[in-house]
Coordinates of C-alpha atoms and ligand atoms in Angstrom, one line a residue:
X324 CA 0.0 -0.1 0.0
X325 CA 1.3 3.4 -0.9
X326 CA 2.3 5.7 2.1
X327 CA -0.1 8.4 2.8
X328 CA 1.3 11.9 3.5
X329 CA 0.6 13.8 6.6
X330 CA -3.0 14.7 6.3
X331 CA -4.7 17.8 7.7
X332 CA -8.2 17.4 6.1
X333 CA -10.2 14.7 4.4
X334 CA -13.4 15.5 2.4
X335 CA -15.4 12.9 0.7
X336 CA -18.2 13.5 -2.0
X337 CA -18.9 13.9 -5.7
X338 CA -17.4 17.0 -7.4
X339 CA -17.4 19.2 -10.4
X340 CA -14.1 20.5 -11.7
X341 CA -12.2 21.3 -14.9
X342 CA -9.3 19.0 -15.3
X343 CA -7.0 20.2 -18.1
X344 CA -9.0 22.6 -20.4
X345 CA -12.1 24.6 -19.9
X346 CA -14.5 21.7 -19.8
X347 CA -16.2 20.9 -16.4
X348 CA -16.1 17.2 -15.6
X349 CA -18.4 15.3 -13.1
X350 CA -16.2 13.5 -10.8
X351 CA -17.9 10.6 -8.9
X352 CA -17.4 10.2 -5.2
X353 CA -13.8 10.6 -4.2
X354 CA -11.8 11.0 -0.9
X355 CA -9.7 14.2 -1.1
X356 CA -6.8 14.1 1.3
X357 CA -5.4 17.6 2.0
X358 CA -1.9 17.8 3.6
X359 CA -0.8 20.3 6.2
X360 CA 0.4 22.9 3.6
X361 CA -3.2 23.2 2.2
X362 CA -2.5 21.1 -0.9
X363 CA -4.6 18.2 -2.3
X364 CA -2.1 15.4 -1.7
X365 CA -4.3 12.4 -2.9
X366 CA -7.7 11.9 -4.5
X367 CA -8.6 8.4 -3.6
X368 CA -11.4 6.0 -4.8
X369 CA -13.6 5.7 -1.6
X370 CA -13.8 2.0 -1.9
X371 CA -10.0 1.3 -1.8
X372 CA -8.0 0.2 1.1
X373 CA -6.0 3.5 1.3
X374 CA -9.3 5.4 1.5
X375 CA -10.5 3.2 4.3
X376 CA -7.4 3.7 6.3
X377 CA -7.1 7.5 5.7
X378 CA -10.9 8.0 6.3
X379 CA -10.5 6.1 9.7
X380 CA -7.4 8.2 10.8
X381 CA -9.2 11.4 9.7
X382 CA -12.4 10.5 11.6
X383 CA -10.5 10.0 14.9
X384 CA -8.6 13.2 14.5
X385 CA -11.9 15.1 13.7
X386 CA -10.8 16.1 10.2
X387 CA -13.2 14.2 8.2
X388 CA -16.1 15.7 6.2
X389 CA -18.6 13.7 4.3
X390 CA -20.8 15.4 1.9
X391 CA -24.6 14.8 2.3
X392 CA -26.7 13.6 -0.7
X393 CA -27.4 16.4 -2.9
X394 CA -24.0 18.1 -2.0
X395 CA -21.2 18.6 -4.4
X396 CA -17.7 19.8 -4.1
X397 CA -16.5 22.6 -6.4
X398 CA -13.3 24.7 -6.5
X399 CA -13.5 28.1 -4.9
X400 CA -13.9 31.3 -7.0
X401 CA -11.4 33.9 -7.7
X402 CA -12.5 37.5 -8.2
X403 CA -9.8 39.3 -9.9
X404 CA -11.3 42.9 -9.8
X405 CA -13.3 44.3 -7.0
X406 CA -13.4 47.7 -5.4
X407 CA -14.0 47.1 -1.7
X408 CA -15.1 50.5 -0.6
X409 CA -17.6 50.6 -3.3
X410 CA -19.5 47.8 -1.5
X411 CA -21.3 50.6 0.4
X412 CA -22.8 51.8 -2.8
X413 CA -23.5 48.7 -4.6
X414 CA -26.5 48.6 -6.9
X415 CA -26.9 52.4 -6.8
X416 CA -25.8 55.3 -9.0
X417 CA -25.4 53.3 -12.3
X418 CA -27.4 55.7 -14.3
X419 CA -24.3 57.9 -15.2
X420 CA -21.4 57.2 -17.5
X421 CA -18.0 56.3 -15.7
X422 CA -16.4 59.7 -15.7
X423 CA -19.6 61.2 -14.0
X424 CA -20.2 58.1 -11.8
X425 CA -16.6 58.6 -10.4
X426 CA -16.9 62.3 -9.6
X427 CA -20.6 62.3 -8.5
X428 CA -20.7 59.1 -6.3
X429 CA -17.5 57.0 -6.1
X430 CA -14.8 59.6 -5.1
X431 CA -16.9 61.1 -2.3
X432 CA -17.6 57.6 -1.0
X433 CA -14.0 56.4 -1.2
X434 CA -12.9 59.5 0.5
X435 CA -14.9 58.5 3.7
X436 CA -12.6 55.6 4.2
X437 CA -10.1 57.7 6.1
X438 CA -12.6 57.1 9.0
X439 CA -11.4 53.8 10.4
X440 CA -14.6 52.9 12.0
X441 CA -16.4 53.2 8.7
X442 CA -13.8 51.3 6.8
X443 CA -13.8 48.4 9.1
X444 CA -17.6 48.2 9.0
X445 CA -17.8 48.1 5.3
X446 CA -14.7 46.0 4.7
X447 CA -15.6 43.3 7.2
X448 CA -19.2 43.0 5.8
X449 CA -17.7 42.6 2.2
X450 CA -15.2 39.9 3.1
X451 CA -17.7 37.9 5.0
X452 CA -20.2 38.2 2.1
X453 CA -17.7 37.1 -0.5
X454 CA -16.7 34.1 1.5
X455 CA -20.5 33.1 2.0
X456 CA -20.6 33.2 -1.8
X457 CA -17.6 30.9 -2.4
X458 CA -15.1 33.6 -3.4
X459 CA -11.9 32.2 -1.9
X460 CA -9.5 34.6 -3.6
X461 CA -10.1 38.3 -4.1
X462 CA -8.1 41.0 -5.9
X463 CA -9.1 44.2 -4.1
X464 CA -8.8 47.8 -4.9
X465 CA -8.8 49.7 -1.6
X466 CA -8.8 53.6 -1.4
X467 CA -6.0 56.3 -1.6
X468 CA -5.9 56.0 2.2
X469 CA -3.0 53.5 3.1
X470 CA -4.3 52.8 6.6
X471 CA -7.7 51.9 5.7
X472 CA -6.4 49.6 2.9
X473 CA -4.2 47.9 5.3
X474 CA -7.2 47.4 7.5
X475 CA -8.9 45.7 4.4
X476 CA -6.0 43.5 4.0
X477 CA -5.9 42.6 7.8
X478 CA -9.7 41.7 7.7
X479 CA -9.4 39.4 4.7
X480 CA -6.3 37.8 6.2
X481 CA -8.0 37.2 9.5
X482 CA -11.1 35.7 7.8
X483 CA -8.9 33.3 6.0
X484 CA -9.5 34.6 2.4
X485 CA -6.6 34.9 0.0
X486 CA -6.3 38.4 -0.9
X487 CA -4.4 40.6 -3.3
X488 CA -4.8 44.2 -2.0
X489 CA -3.8 47.7 -3.5
X490 CA -3.6 51.2 -2.1
X491 CA -5.2 53.3 -5.0
X492 CA -2.9 55.9 -6.4
X493 CA -4.4 59.1 -7.9
X494 CA -1.8 61.7 -7.9
X495 CA -2.7 64.2 -10.7
X496 CA -4.1 67.3 -9.0
X497 CA -5.8 68.4 -12.2
X498 CA -7.7 65.2 -12.5
X499 CA -8.8 64.4 -8.9
X500 CA -10.6 66.4 -6.2
X501 CA -8.5 68.2 -3.5
X502 CA -10.2 66.0 -0.8
X503 CA -9.5 62.7 -2.5
X504 CA -6.1 62.3 -4.0
X505 CA -2.5 61.7 -3.0
X506 CA -1.0 64.9 -1.8
X507 CA 1.8 64.8 -4.3
X508 CA 3.4 62.2 -6.7
X509 CA 6.3 61.7 -4.1
X510 CA 3.9 61.0 -1.4
X511 CA 1.9 58.7 -3.7
X512 CA 5.1 56.5 -4.4
X513 CA 6.3 56.6 -0.7
X514 CA 2.8 55.6 0.5
X515 CA 2.8 52.7 -1.9
X516 CA 6.1 51.5 -0.5
X517 CA 4.9 52.0 3.0
X518 CA 1.8 50.0 2.0
X519 CA 3.8 47.1 0.4
X520 CA 5.8 46.9 3.7
X521 CA 2.7 46.9 5.8
X522 CA 1.4 43.9 3.7
X523 CA 4.6 42.2 4.0
X524 CA 4.2 42.2 7.8
X525 CA 0.5 41.1 7.7
X526 CA 1.4 38.4 5.1
X527 CA 3.7 36.7 7.7
X528 CA 0.5 35.7 9.5
X529 CA -1.6 34.7 6.4
X530 CA -0.7 31.3 5.3
X531 CA -3.4 31.3 2.7
X532 CA -1.5 34.3 0.9
X533 CA -1.8 38.1 1.1
X534 CA -0.1 40.1 -1.6
X535 CA 0.5 43.9 -2.0
X536 CA -0.6 45.3 -5.5
X537 CA 0.8 48.4 -7.0
X538 CA -2.5 50.2 -7.9
X539 CA -2.6 53.3 -10.1
X540 CA -6.4 53.9 -10.4
X541 CA -6.2 54.4 -14.2
X542 CA -4.4 56.5 -16.6
X543 CA -6.6 59.7 -16.3
X544 CA -6.0 59.8 -12.6
X545 CA -2.2 59.7 -12.6
X546 CA 0.6 61.8 -13.8
X547 CA 3.1 60.2 -16.1
X548 CA 5.9 60.7 -13.5
X549 CA 3.6 58.8 -10.9
X550 CA 2.8 56.0 -13.5
X551 CA 6.6 55.7 -14.2
X552 CA 7.5 55.8 -10.5
X553 CA 5.0 52.9 -9.7
X554 CA 6.4 50.9 -12.6
X555 CA 9.8 51.2 -10.9
X556 CA 8.4 50.1 -7.5
X557 CA 6.7 47.1 -9.3
X558 CA 9.9 46.1 -11.0
X559 CA 12.1 46.5 -7.8
X560 CA 9.7 44.7 -5.4
X561 CA 8.2 42.1 -7.8
X562 CA 4.8 43.3 -6.6
X563 CA 1.5 42.6 -8.6
X564 CA 0.1 45.6 -10.6
X565 CA -3.5 46.4 -11.2
X566 CA -5.3 49.1 -13.2
X567 CA -8.0 49.9 -15.5
X568 CA -7.3 50.1 -19.2
X569 CA -9.5 50.6 -22.4
X570 CA -12.7 50.3 -20.3
X571 CA -14.8 52.6 -22.3
X572 CA -14.5 55.1 -25.1
X573 CA -13.9 58.1 -22.9
X574 CA -10.9 56.5 -21.1
X575 CA -9.5 54.8 -24.2
X576 CA -9.5 58.1 -26.0
X577 CA -8.1 60.0 -23.1
X578 CA -4.8 58.1 -23.4
X579 CA -4.8 58.6 -27.2
X580 CA -5.4 62.3 -26.8
X581 CA -3.0 63.1 -23.9
X582 CA -0.1 60.6 -24.9
X583 CA -0.8 60.0 -28.6
X584 CA -0.8 56.3 -27.8
X585 CA -3.1 53.6 -26.4
X586 CA -3.4 53.1 -22.7
X587 CA -1.8 49.8 -23.2
X588 CA 1.3 51.5 -24.7
X589 CA 1.4 54.1 -21.9
X590 CA 1.5 51.4 -19.2
X591 CA 4.2 49.6 -21.2
X592 CA 6.3 52.7 -21.3
X593 CA 5.7 53.3 -17.7
X594 CA 7.0 49.8 -16.9
X595 CA 3.7 48.6 -15.6
X596 CA 3.4 45.5 -17.8
X597 CA 4.6 42.1 -16.7
X598 CA 3.4 38.6 -15.8
X599 CA 2.0 40.1 -12.5
X600 CA -0.1 42.8 -14.0
X601 CA -3.8 42.4 -13.8
X602 CA -5.7 44.7 -16.2
X603 CA -9.4 45.4 -15.7
X604 CA -11.6 45.5 -18.7
X605 CA -9.5 45.8 -22.0
X606 CA -12.7 46.1 -23.9
X607 CA -11.7 48.7 -26.5
X608 CA -8.0 47.5 -27.0
X609 CA -6.7 47.0 -30.5
X610 CA -5.2 43.8 -31.8
X611 CA -1.8 45.5 -31.4
X612 CA -2.6 46.1 -27.7
X613 CA -3.5 42.5 -27.2
X614 CA -0.4 41.3 -28.8
X615 CA 1.7 43.6 -26.5
X616 CA -0.1 42.1 -23.5
X617 CA 0.8 38.7 -24.7
X618 CA 4.3 39.7 -25.2
X619 CA 4.6 40.9 -21.5
X620 CA 2.4 38.0 -20.3
X621 CA 0.0 40.4 -18.6
X622 CA -3.5 39.2 -17.7
X623 CA -7.0 40.5 -18.2
X624 CA -10.0 40.7 -15.6
X625 CA -13.1 40.4 -17.5
X626 CA -15.8 42.3 -15.7
X627 CA -19.1 41.8 -17.7
X628 CA -21.5 43.3 -15.3
X629 CA -19.7 46.7 -15.2
X630 CA -19.0 46.6 -18.9
X631 CA -22.7 46.5 -19.5
X632 CA -23.0 49.8 -17.7
X633 CA -19.7 51.7 -18.6
X634 CA -18.0 50.0 -21.5
X635 CA -20.5 50.5 -24.4
X636 CA -19.1 47.3 -25.8
X637 CA -18.5 43.5 -24.8
X638 CA -14.9 42.5 -24.4
X639 CA -14.0 39.9 -27.0
X640 CA -13.1 37.2 -24.4
X641 CA -13.0 34.3 -26.8
X642 CA -10.5 36.0 -29.0
X643 CA -8.3 37.1 -26.1
X644 CA -8.2 33.3 -25.0
X645 CA -8.0 31.6 -28.4
X646 CA -6.5 34.0 -30.8
X647 CA -4.1 36.0 -28.5
X648 CA -3.5 33.1 -25.9
X649 CA -4.0 35.6 -23.1
X650 CA -4.7 34.6 -19.4
X651 CA -8.2 35.9 -18.4
X652 CA -10.0 35.9 -15.0
X653 CA -13.4 37.2 -14.0
X654 CA -14.1 40.1 -11.9
X655 CA -17.2 41.3 -10.2
X656 CA -16.0 45.0 -10.4
X657 CA -18.2 46.1 -7.4
X658 CA -19.8 48.5 -7.7
X659 CA -19.4 49.3 -11.4
X660 CA -20.9 45.6 -11.3
X661 CA -23.9 45.3 -8.9
X662 CA -23.3 41.7 -7.8
X663 CA -20.9 40.5 -5.2
X664 CA -21.5 37.0 -6.5
X665 CA -19.0 35.6 -8.8
X666 CA -21.7 33.0 -9.7
X667 CA -23.7 35.9 -11.1
X668 CA -20.6 37.2 -12.9
X669 CA -20.3 33.7 -14.6
X670 CA -23.8 34.1 -15.8
X671 CA -23.2 37.5 -17.1
X672 CA -20.1 36.4 -18.9
X673 CA -22.0 33.8 -20.8
X674 CA -25.0 36.2 -21.6
X675 CA -22.7 39.1 -22.7
X676 CA -20.7 36.8 -24.9
X677 CA -23.8 35.5 -26.5
X678 CA -25.1 39.0 -27.2
X679 CA -21.7 39.8 -28.8
X680 CA -22.0 36.8 -31.1
X681 CA -25.6 37.4 -32.2
X682 CA -25.6 41.1 -32.0
X683 CA -28.4 43.1 -30.3
X684 CA -30.1 45.3 -32.9
X685 CA -32.9 43.6 -34.5
X686 CA -33.1 46.3 -37.3
X687 CA -29.9 44.8 -38.7
X688 CA -29.9 41.6 -40.8
X689 CA -28.9 38.6 -38.7
X690 CA -25.6 38.1 -40.7
X691 CA -24.6 41.6 -40.0
X692 CA -25.7 41.9 -36.4
X693 CA -23.0 40.2 -34.3
X694 CA -19.4 38.8 -34.2
X695 CA -19.5 35.1 -35.0
X696 CA -17.5 32.8 -32.8
X697 CA -17.8 35.0 -29.6
X698 CA -20.0 32.9 -27.4
X699 CA -18.6 31.5 -24.2
X700 CA -20.2 28.3 -22.8
X701 CA -21.0 28.0 -19.1
X702 CA -18.2 25.6 -18.5
X703 CA -15.8 28.3 -20.0
X704 CA -17.2 31.0 -17.8
X705 CA -16.8 28.7 -14.7
X706 CA -13.3 27.9 -15.9
X707 CA -12.5 31.7 -16.0
X708 CA -13.9 32.0 -12.5
X709 CA -11.8 29.2 -11.1
X710 CA -8.7 27.9 -12.8
X711 CA -8.5 30.8 -15.1
X712 CA -8.4 33.3 -12.4
X713 CA -6.0 31.2 -10.6
X714 CA -3.6 30.9 -13.5
X715 CA -3.9 34.7 -13.9
X716 CA -2.6 35.2 -10.4
X717 CA 0.2 32.4 -10.8
X718 CA -1.6 30.1 -8.4
X719 CA -2.0 26.4 -8.6
X720 CA -5.6 26.5 -7.6
X721 CA -9.1 26.4 -9.1
X722 CA -9.1 22.8 -9.9
X723 CA -9.8 19.7 -7.6
X724 CA -6.7 17.7 -8.6
X725 CA -3.7 16.4 -6.8
X726 CA -1.1 18.9 -6.4
X727 CA -3.5 21.9 -6.4
X728 CA -4.4 24.2 -3.5
X729 CA -7.6 23.0 -1.6
X730 CA -9.7 26.1 -2.2
X731 CA -13.1 24.6 -2.4
X732 CA -16.8 25.0 -1.5
X733 CA -19.5 22.6 -0.9
X734 CA -22.7 23.5 -3.0
X735 CA -25.9 22.0 -1.4
X736 CA -28.7 21.6 -4.0
X737 CA -31.3 20.4 -1.5
X738 CA -34.3 22.1 0.2
X739 CA -32.3 22.3 3.5
X740 CA -30.6 25.5 2.3
X741 CA -33.7 27.4 1.3
X742 CA -32.8 27.4 -2.2
X743 CA -33.6 23.9 -3.5
X744 CA -32.4 23.5 -7.1
X745 CA -34.9 22.1 -9.5
X746 CA -33.4 18.6 -9.9
X747 CA -35.9 16.1 -11.3
X748 CA -34.4 13.8 -14.2
X749 CA -31.1 14.1 -12.3
X750 CA -32.5 11.6 -9.6
X751 CA -31.1 8.9 -12.0
X752 CA -27.8 10.4 -12.6
X753 CA -26.7 12.7 -9.7
X754 CA -23.4 13.2 -11.4
X755 CA -24.7 14.6 -14.7
X756 CA -23.4 17.8 -16.4
X757 CA -27.0 19.0 -16.1
X758 CA -26.5 19.2 -12.1
X759 CA -23.5 21.3 -12.8
X760 CA -25.3 23.6 -15.1
X761 CA -28.2 24.1 -12.7
X762 CA -25.6 24.8 -10.0
X763 CA -23.8 27.3 -12.2
X764 CA -27.0 29.2 -13.2
X765 CA -29.0 29.0 -9.9
X766 CA -26.6 28.9 -6.8
X767 CA -27.0 31.7 -4.3
X768 CA -25.2 32.1 -1.0
X769 CA -27.8 29.8 0.5
X770 CA -26.4 26.9 -1.5
X771 CA -22.8 27.5 -0.2
X772 CA -22.5 25.3 2.8
X773 CA -18.8 25.1 3.5
X774 CA -15.7 27.0 2.3
X775 CA -12.1 26.1 2.5
X776 CA -9.2 28.4 1.5
X777 CA -5.7 26.7 1.4
X778 CA -7.0 23.8 3.2
X779 CA -8.4 25.7 6.0
X780 CA -12.1 26.2 6.7
X781 CA -13.0 29.8 6.3
X782 CA -16.5 30.0 7.8
X783 CA -18.1 33.5 7.7
X784 CA -20.8 34.2 10.4
X785 CA -24.1 32.7 9.4
X786 CA -26.8 35.1 8.2
X787 CA -26.4 38.3 6.1
X788 CA -27.3 38.8 2.6
X789 CA -28.2 36.0 0.2
X790 CA -27.2 37.0 -3.1
Ligands
GUN1918 N1 -11.9 53.4 -13.7 C1 -11.3 54.1 -12.7 N2 -11.9 53.9 -11.6 C2 -12.9 53.1 -11.7 C3 -13.8 52.4 -10.8 O1 -13.8 52.5 -9.6 N3 -14.6 51.5 -11.4 C4 -14.6 51.2 -12.8 N4 -15.4 50.3 -13.3 N5 -13.7 51.8 -13.7 C5 -13.0 52.6 -13.1
FE1919 FE1 -12.9 48.6 -11.5

């Protein structure tokens, strides 16, 4: 009998996961053995001798979880773009274009996060909400305020969520209100360095992973000197970078008019593109831009909800994946997107891609209405929300396979949750792809019964919103 590794957790049940590509496989009952470093060490046939021995040992140690009938194990979700402070205005104010929305609602809201009591109240509620929805990793924008953004990082770390967190830089006095900006370019760079140092200290106590992110808000908020300074910091520290680029027509043309080149080229010239750069949106980018992103191995966060409000177009995700071989994850983009649920974002990614494929103007002939070959399947959207997002962040996670981090959630399809899924024909084949599809389309927080990040249970307090 093969020697078993030191096991810290054993979970038994049926699962849905991608295996190599973007197709979701139904995996029959298996015993998942997770080692003390949070990695799936073995996936065993539950009927075998190894499984019996491991199950017995785990039961005695109190580390054994067996899924109930109607429950399934799925990988945790990765939100690659979310503005934590905007949780307080989620679902409101989306009647304005981006450039108005920022000035009218978002900057005044974000400025309030210099109040630590307010920051803690909003941030702790958001982190708990995301975990209840199965989001095991999140890539957060904080605010310009360093301390409040460190508070966000500390709260995510304490809750057991894997987090990438950035202090927002907005250093152009001509573009940002006096009451919500970095006091100078020098101060913006110094505060970014201080922030990364603070994250380093917090990360020592976050085995699930906590990463500082260099975060120029977007090109219109920053001076060129600020962008270049941040590029240098990213290169010197190896930190991740996040920003928005080519989100909508206004912002896309802003770069062309101010700098004579696209936003992607501005970021490239500032030294901000690399394999650890996460770019929100990239809706209006040219083929040349996409080729440059590939050359730098930069990654894209596709945010279909907010794109429906602010982008005036649908990002060509299939082209990004298949033609340009880019790494792509999904982002809720709270609160340009209205839903904290990456399950909802999966659905919108499918819907938006289908509208891009078919077109939307019935007055045009069908053949001239859309962009053929654009539709994403629900499997592909789920891949983007799991393994795709993890690959974008350089994490071996997002699949329930040996050697992968155990970031997982139990989805309960039964009436016990208050959101019984309509499973009828599936009684004869509980492991059918149809069950996965119903989970993907109908899951709410009520169905998420257990969440593990890096092999550790991350249990948010019960109750709260049920998105
Ligand atoms: N561009 C600059 N800031 C923002 C933001 O907060 N949300 C979105 N969607 N786009 C932005
Ligand atoms: Fe955003």
